[in-house]
Amino acid sequence: MKSTRATQEPTWVRYTLLTVGLGFLFFFLGLPLIAVFAEALAQGLPLYLEALQEPETRSAIWLTILIALAVLPFNILFGVAAAWAIAKFDFKGKSLLITLIDLPFAVSPVVAGLIFILLFGSQGYFGEWLSAHEIKIVFAVPGMIIATLFITFPFIARELIPLMQSQGKDEEEAAVSLGASGWQMFWRVTLPNIKWGLLYGVILSNARAMGEFGAVSVVSGHIRGETNTLPLHVEILYNEYNAIGAFAAASVLALLALVTLVAKTVVEWRMRKETEMLTADLPAEKTS
């Protein structure tokens, strides 16, 4: 019996599915975004800009950017190293490493924050030693960076592992056989092959870092002007019935989300174009 392809379904079925999908996107994604900007600008652009110029709001914006930039190098280093080890080598404990990488996806961010309180708080395992050396982690920026790092470190590794596994080890082995050192092999062979996957993981990791609430909320202490990121600041303003300030700060997060979405789309397009180019070149190489 001849199978029916999706493209051969009746026109009304295709349009119904398309309408349902677009309707879902509008009501659950588009409409909330419109509501955020509408509420932020409800009393005019001058009040909106004035709300963004508040010292505590500016401090929250800069702290959010600072934390995102602080965790990014560690995420890249760990993600590339872990993906390289898992994709290119066989070793004992490989499955355990993969499980540990997925751990932040399974653990609630609030629970993760409580774990860091237990470790670095004044009554925690390292609390006495930290106090003796006047090192403050919990209820300070270092604790927020550590919590954000825990939440975000799987993203780059999870993007690179399947990509590097699909590419195999042939090119690296060929480079080594031609006399390339380990660093030369990485910079000239491995990195060019994974650049778009790495950038994709960086975008996802950065978006998660800027929007993190649960773990950061637990370890921050909610010190206004010092340890409040944008998501925490939005909650405080909304609880104080400062709707204009809350929605103005939320609009900044929404803009960052839109920029992330555009960057993600561009990277996906470039990855798809490179894949199509490589696929098109394969028949020509085989015939030659």
Short mmCIF file of C-alpha atoms in Angstrom, two decimals:
data_model
loop_
_atom_site.label_atom_id
_atom_site.label_comp_id
_atom_site.label_asym_id
_atom_site.label_seq_id
_atom_site.Cartn_x
_atom_site.Cartn_y
_atom_site.Cartn_z
CA MET A 1 0.00 0.00 0.00
CA LYS A 2 1.37 3.40 -0.92
CA SER A 3 2.27 5.53 2.10
CA THR A 4 0.79 9.01 2.43
CA ARG A 5 3.35 11.77 2.92
CA ALA A 6 2.70 14.81 5.10
CA THR A 7 2.82 17.05 2.04
CA GLN A 8 0.00 15.03 0.45
CA GLU A 9 -2.45 15.65 3.28
CA PRO A 10 -5.60 17.61 2.40
CA THR A 11 -5.17 21.36 2.28
CA TRP A 12 -7.54 21.94 5.18
CA VAL A 13 -5.46 19.66 7.42
CA ARG A 14 -2.26 21.54 6.65
CA TYR A 15 -3.85 24.94 7.23
CA THR A 16 -5.51 23.74 10.44
CA LEU A 17 -2.19 22.55 11.83
CA LEU A 18 -0.51 25.79 10.74
CA THR A 19 -3.24 27.88 12.37
CA VAL A 20 -2.99 25.94 15.63
CA GLY A 21 0.79 26.29 15.69
CA LEU A 22 0.79 30.01 14.91
CA GLY A 23 -2.05 30.59 17.36
CA PHE A 24 -0.12 28.85 20.12
CA LEU A 25 2.98 30.95 19.38
CA PHE A 26 0.96 34.17 19.39
CA PHE A 27 -0.98 33.57 22.61
CA PHE A 28 1.87 32.06 24.64
CA LEU A 29 4.88 33.94 23.20
CA GLY A 30 3.85 36.93 21.10
CA LEU A 31 1.04 38.24 23.32
CA PRO A 32 3.10 38.23 26.55
CA LEU A 33 5.90 40.13 24.79
CA ILE A 34 3.42 42.70 23.49
CA ALA A 35 1.92 43.02 26.98
CA VAL A 36 5.35 43.64 28.55
CA PHE A 37 6.18 46.50 26.19
CA ALA A 38 2.62 47.90 26.32
CA GLU A 39 2.68 48.04 30.12
CA ALA A 40 6.20 49.46 30.18
CA LEU A 41 5.18 52.29 27.82
CA ALA A 42 1.66 52.73 29.25
CA GLN A 43 2.49 56.11 30.82
CA GLY A 44 4.69 57.38 28.04
CA LEU A 45 8.26 57.09 26.83
CA PRO A 46 9.69 59.68 29.29
CA LEU A 47 8.56 57.70 32.35
CA TYR A 48 9.81 54.50 30.75
CA LEU A 49 13.27 55.98 30.19
CA GLU A 50 13.23 57.48 33.67
CA ALA A 51 12.49 54.06 35.16
CA LEU A 52 15.45 52.57 33.30
CA GLN A 53 17.70 55.37 34.60
CA GLU A 54 17.01 54.49 38.24
CA PRO A 55 20.33 53.65 39.96
CA GLU A 56 19.08 50.28 41.20
CA THR A 57 17.80 49.33 37.75
CA ARG A 58 21.08 50.32 36.08
CA SER A 59 22.98 48.38 38.74
CA ALA A 60 20.81 45.30 38.07
CA ILE A 61 21.42 45.57 34.32
CA TRP A 62 25.19 45.83 34.71
CA LEU A 63 25.31 43.02 37.27
CA THR A 64 23.34 40.76 34.92
CA ILE A 65 25.81 41.49 32.10
CA LEU A 66 28.78 41.03 34.44
CA ILE A 67 27.64 37.59 35.62
CA ALA A 68 26.90 36.46 32.06
CA LEU A 69 30.37 37.55 30.92
CA ALA A 70 32.04 36.02 33.98
CA VAL A 71 30.62 32.54 33.46
CA LEU A 72 31.13 32.49 29.69
CA PRO A 73 34.89 31.64 29.61
CA PHE A 74 34.41 28.78 32.09
CA ASN A 75 31.45 27.43 30.10
CA ILE A 76 33.47 27.51 26.88
CA LEU A 77 36.50 25.86 28.48
CA PHE A 78 34.49 23.13 30.15
CA GLY A 79 32.13 22.60 27.22
CA VAL A 80 34.89 22.18 24.63
CA ALA A 81 37.04 20.00 26.92
CA ALA A 82 34.16 17.75 27.95
CA ALA A 83 32.82 17.39 24.40
CA TRP A 84 36.30 16.65 23.05
CA ALA A 85 36.94 14.00 25.70
CA ILE A 86 33.54 12.33 25.24
CA ALA A 87 33.45 12.47 21.43
CA LYS A 88 37.07 11.63 20.64
CA PHE A 89 38.15 9.20 23.39
CA ASP A 90 36.94 6.06 25.14
CA PHE A 91 37.67 5.88 28.87
CA LYS A 92 36.27 4.49 32.10
CA GLY A 93 33.61 6.72 33.63
CA LYS A 94 32.52 8.20 30.31
CA SER A 95 28.85 7.48 30.96
CA LEU A 96 29.20 8.95 34.45
CA LEU A 97 30.66 12.16 33.00
CA ILE A 98 27.73 12.45 30.58
CA THR A 99 25.31 11.95 33.49
CA LEU A 100 27.04 14.64 35.56
CA ILE A 101 26.85 17.07 32.65
CA ASP A 102 23.06 16.58 32.60
CA LEU A 103 22.77 17.04 36.37
CA PRO A 104 21.78 20.76 36.29
CA PHE A 105 18.85 19.84 34.01
CA ALA A 106 17.55 17.40 36.63
CA VAL A 107 18.14 19.47 39.78
CA SER A 108 15.85 22.37 40.61
CA PRO A 109 17.69 25.72 40.52
CA VAL A 110 16.38 26.47 44.02
CA VAL A 111 17.86 23.22 45.29
CA ALA A 112 21.16 24.11 43.60
CA GLY A 113 21.14 27.46 45.41
CA LEU A 114 20.49 25.73 48.74
CA ILE A 115 23.44 23.40 48.08
CA PHE A 116 25.74 26.42 47.72
CA ILE A 117 24.31 27.89 50.93
CA LEU A 118 25.14 24.59 52.64
CA LEU A 119 28.68 24.66 51.26
CA PHE A 120 29.63 28.35 51.51
CA GLY A 121 27.17 29.86 54.01
CA SER A 122 28.25 31.04 57.46
CA GLN A 123 27.02 27.72 58.92
CA GLY A 124 28.13 25.67 55.92
CA TYR A 125 30.98 23.22 55.48
CA PHE A 126 33.45 25.88 54.37
CA GLY A 127 31.79 28.80 56.14
CA GLU A 128 34.18 28.97 59.09
CA TRP A 129 37.27 28.88 56.89
CA LEU A 130 35.85 31.51 54.54
CA SER A 131 34.97 33.81 57.45
CA ALA A 132 38.45 33.40 58.93
CA HIS A 133 39.99 34.50 55.64
CA GLU A 134 37.38 37.26 55.10
CA ILE A 135 36.13 35.68 51.88
CA LYS A 136 32.45 36.27 51.13
CA ILE A 137 30.74 34.02 48.61
CA VAL A 138 27.12 33.65 49.70
CA PHE A 139 25.03 36.85 49.56
CA ALA A 140 27.68 38.34 47.29
CA VAL A 141 28.55 38.41 43.59
CA PRO A 142 30.95 35.38 43.71
CA GLY A 143 28.13 33.14 44.94
CA MET A 144 25.84 34.39 42.18
CA ILE A 145 28.51 33.64 39.59
CA ILE A 146 29.04 30.12 40.95
CA ALA A 147 25.29 29.41 41.01
CA THR A 148 24.87 30.71 37.45
CA LEU A 149 27.86 28.67 36.31
CA PHE A 150 26.31 25.50 37.74
CA ILE A 151 23.03 26.15 35.95
CA THR A 152 24.58 27.01 32.57
CA PHE A 153 27.60 24.73 32.13
CA PRO A 154 25.78 21.87 30.30
CA PHE A 155 24.63 23.98 27.35
CA ILE A 156 27.85 24.26 25.34
CA ALA A 157 28.90 20.67 26.03
CA ARG A 158 25.48 19.37 25.04
CA GLU A 159 25.63 21.24 21.72
CA LEU A 160 29.16 20.10 20.88
CA ILE A 161 29.05 16.42 21.88
CA PRO A 162 26.71 15.19 19.08
CA LEU A 163 28.39 17.52 16.57
CA MET A 164 31.90 16.24 17.33
CA GLN A 165 30.69 12.62 17.42
CA SER A 166 29.16 13.00 13.95
CA GLN A 167 32.40 14.50 12.58
CA GLY A 168 34.50 11.58 13.80
CA LYS A 169 38.28 11.58 14.35
CA ASP A 170 39.60 11.19 10.80
CA GLU A 171 40.66 14.81 10.28
CA GLU A 172 42.39 15.06 13.66
CA GLU A 173 44.24 11.78 13.07
CA ALA A 174 45.31 12.97 9.61
CA ALA A 175 46.62 16.23 11.09
CA VAL A 176 48.65 14.37 13.73
CA SER A 177 50.06 11.98 11.13
CA LEU A 178 51.24 15.01 9.13
CA GLY A 179 53.16 16.29 12.14
CA ALA A 180 50.72 18.76 13.71
CA SER A 181 50.99 19.30 17.46
CA GLY A 182 47.98 19.05 19.74
CA TRP A 183 47.40 22.81 19.74
CA GLN A 184 47.85 23.08 15.98
CA MET A 185 45.33 20.28 15.49
CA PHE A 186 42.84 22.02 17.78
CA TRP A 187 43.15 25.54 16.31
CA ARG A 188 43.36 24.53 12.63
CA VAL A 189 41.13 21.44 12.47
CA THR A 190 38.86 20.95 15.47
CA LEU A 191 37.88 24.56 16.21
CA PRO A 192 36.94 25.50 12.61
CA ASN A 193 34.76 22.39 12.43
CA ILE A 194 32.84 23.21 15.62
CA LYS A 195 32.75 27.03 15.47
CA TRP A 196 29.05 27.34 14.67
CA GLY A 197 28.02 24.71 17.19
CA LEU A 198 30.20 26.45 19.79
CA LEU A 199 28.62 29.82 19.00
CA TYR A 200 25.16 28.26 19.22
CA GLY A 201 25.97 26.86 22.67
CA VAL A 202 27.39 30.21 23.77
CA ILE A 203 24.15 31.96 22.77
CA LEU A 204 22.00 29.48 24.70
CA SER A 205 24.29 29.59 27.73
CA ASN A 206 24.34 33.38 27.75
CA ALA A 207 20.55 33.58 27.48
CA ARG A 208 20.16 31.18 30.42
CA ALA A 209 22.68 33.12 32.50
CA MET A 210 20.88 36.44 32.00
CA GLY A 211 17.46 34.97 32.76
CA GLU A 212 18.38 32.76 35.75
CA PHE A 213 16.21 33.38 38.81
CA GLY A 214 15.93 30.43 41.20
CA ALA A 215 19.52 29.59 42.15
CA VAL A 216 20.65 33.23 42.03
CA SER A 217 17.71 34.29 44.20
CA VAL A 218 18.74 31.88 46.94
CA VAL A 219 22.41 32.91 47.12
CA SER A 220 22.06 36.64 46.36
CA GLY A 221 20.56 37.92 49.60
CA HIS A 222 18.49 40.44 47.56
CA ILE A 223 20.71 43.38 48.52
CA ARG A 224 19.32 46.28 46.50
CA GLY A 225 21.86 47.92 44.24
CA GLU A 226 24.46 45.23 45.00
CA THR A 227 23.25 41.65 44.46
CA ASN A 228 20.07 42.08 42.44
CA THR A 229 20.12 40.92 38.83
CA LEU A 230 17.40 41.99 36.42
CA PRO A 231 15.05 39.04 37.11
CA LEU A 232 15.35 39.61 40.87
CA HIS A 233 14.88 43.35 40.43
CA VAL A 234 11.71 42.81 38.40
CA GLU A 235 10.24 40.72 41.22
CA ILE A 236 11.09 43.32 43.87
CA LEU A 237 9.60 46.20 41.88
CA TYR A 238 6.43 44.24 41.09
CA ASN A 239 5.95 43.27 44.75
CA GLU A 240 6.24 46.97 45.60
CA TYR A 241 3.47 47.74 43.06
CA ASN A 242 5.91 49.72 40.91
CA ALA A 243 4.40 48.49 37.66
CA ILE A 244 6.21 50.93 35.38
CA GLY A 245 9.61 50.11 36.85
CA ALA A 246 8.93 46.36 36.87
CA PHE A 247 7.75 46.24 33.26
CA ALA A 248 10.53 48.58 32.13
CA ALA A 249 13.12 46.22 33.60
CA ALA A 250 11.22 43.24 32.17
CA SER A 251 11.28 44.86 28.74
CA VAL A 252 15.08 44.88 28.85
CA LEU A 253 15.02 41.13 29.47
CA ALA A 254 12.51 40.74 26.63
CA LEU A 255 14.79 42.70 24.28
CA LEU A 256 17.73 40.51 25.26
CA ALA A 257 15.57 37.45 24.55
CA LEU A 258 14.66 38.79 21.10
CA VAL A 259 18.31 39.52 20.30
CA THR A 260 19.19 36.01 21.43
CA LEU A 261 16.45 34.56 19.22
CA VAL A 262 17.72 36.48 16.18
CA ALA A 263 21.32 35.41 16.85
CA LYS A 264 20.21 31.81 17.32
CA THR A 265 18.31 31.89 14.01
CA VAL A 266 21.32 33.31 12.16
CA VAL A 267 23.65 30.66 13.60
CA GLU A 268 21.19 27.87 12.73
CA TRP A 269 21.00 29.20 9.17
CA ARG A 270 24.79 29.29 8.84
CA MET A 271 25.09 25.76 10.26
CA ARG A 272 22.48 24.50 7.81
CA LYS A 273 24.19 26.23 4.86
CA GLU A 274 27.57 24.73 5.75
CA THR A 275 26.01 21.28 6.11
CA GLU A 276 24.35 21.62 2.70
CA MET A 277 27.63 22.74 1.13
CA LEU A 278 29.52 19.79 2.61
CA THR A 279 26.80 17.38 1.50
CA ALA A 280 26.87 18.82 -2.04
CA ASP A 281 30.66 18.46 -2.22
CA LEU A 282 30.65 14.76 -1.26
CA PRO A 283 29.43 13.37 -4.64
CA ALA A 284 32.00 15.50 -6.50
CA GLU A 285 34.80 14.17 -4.27
CA LYS A 286 33.68 10.57 -4.80
CA THR A 287 33.55 10.91 -8.58
CA SER A 288 37.00 12.51 -8.70
#
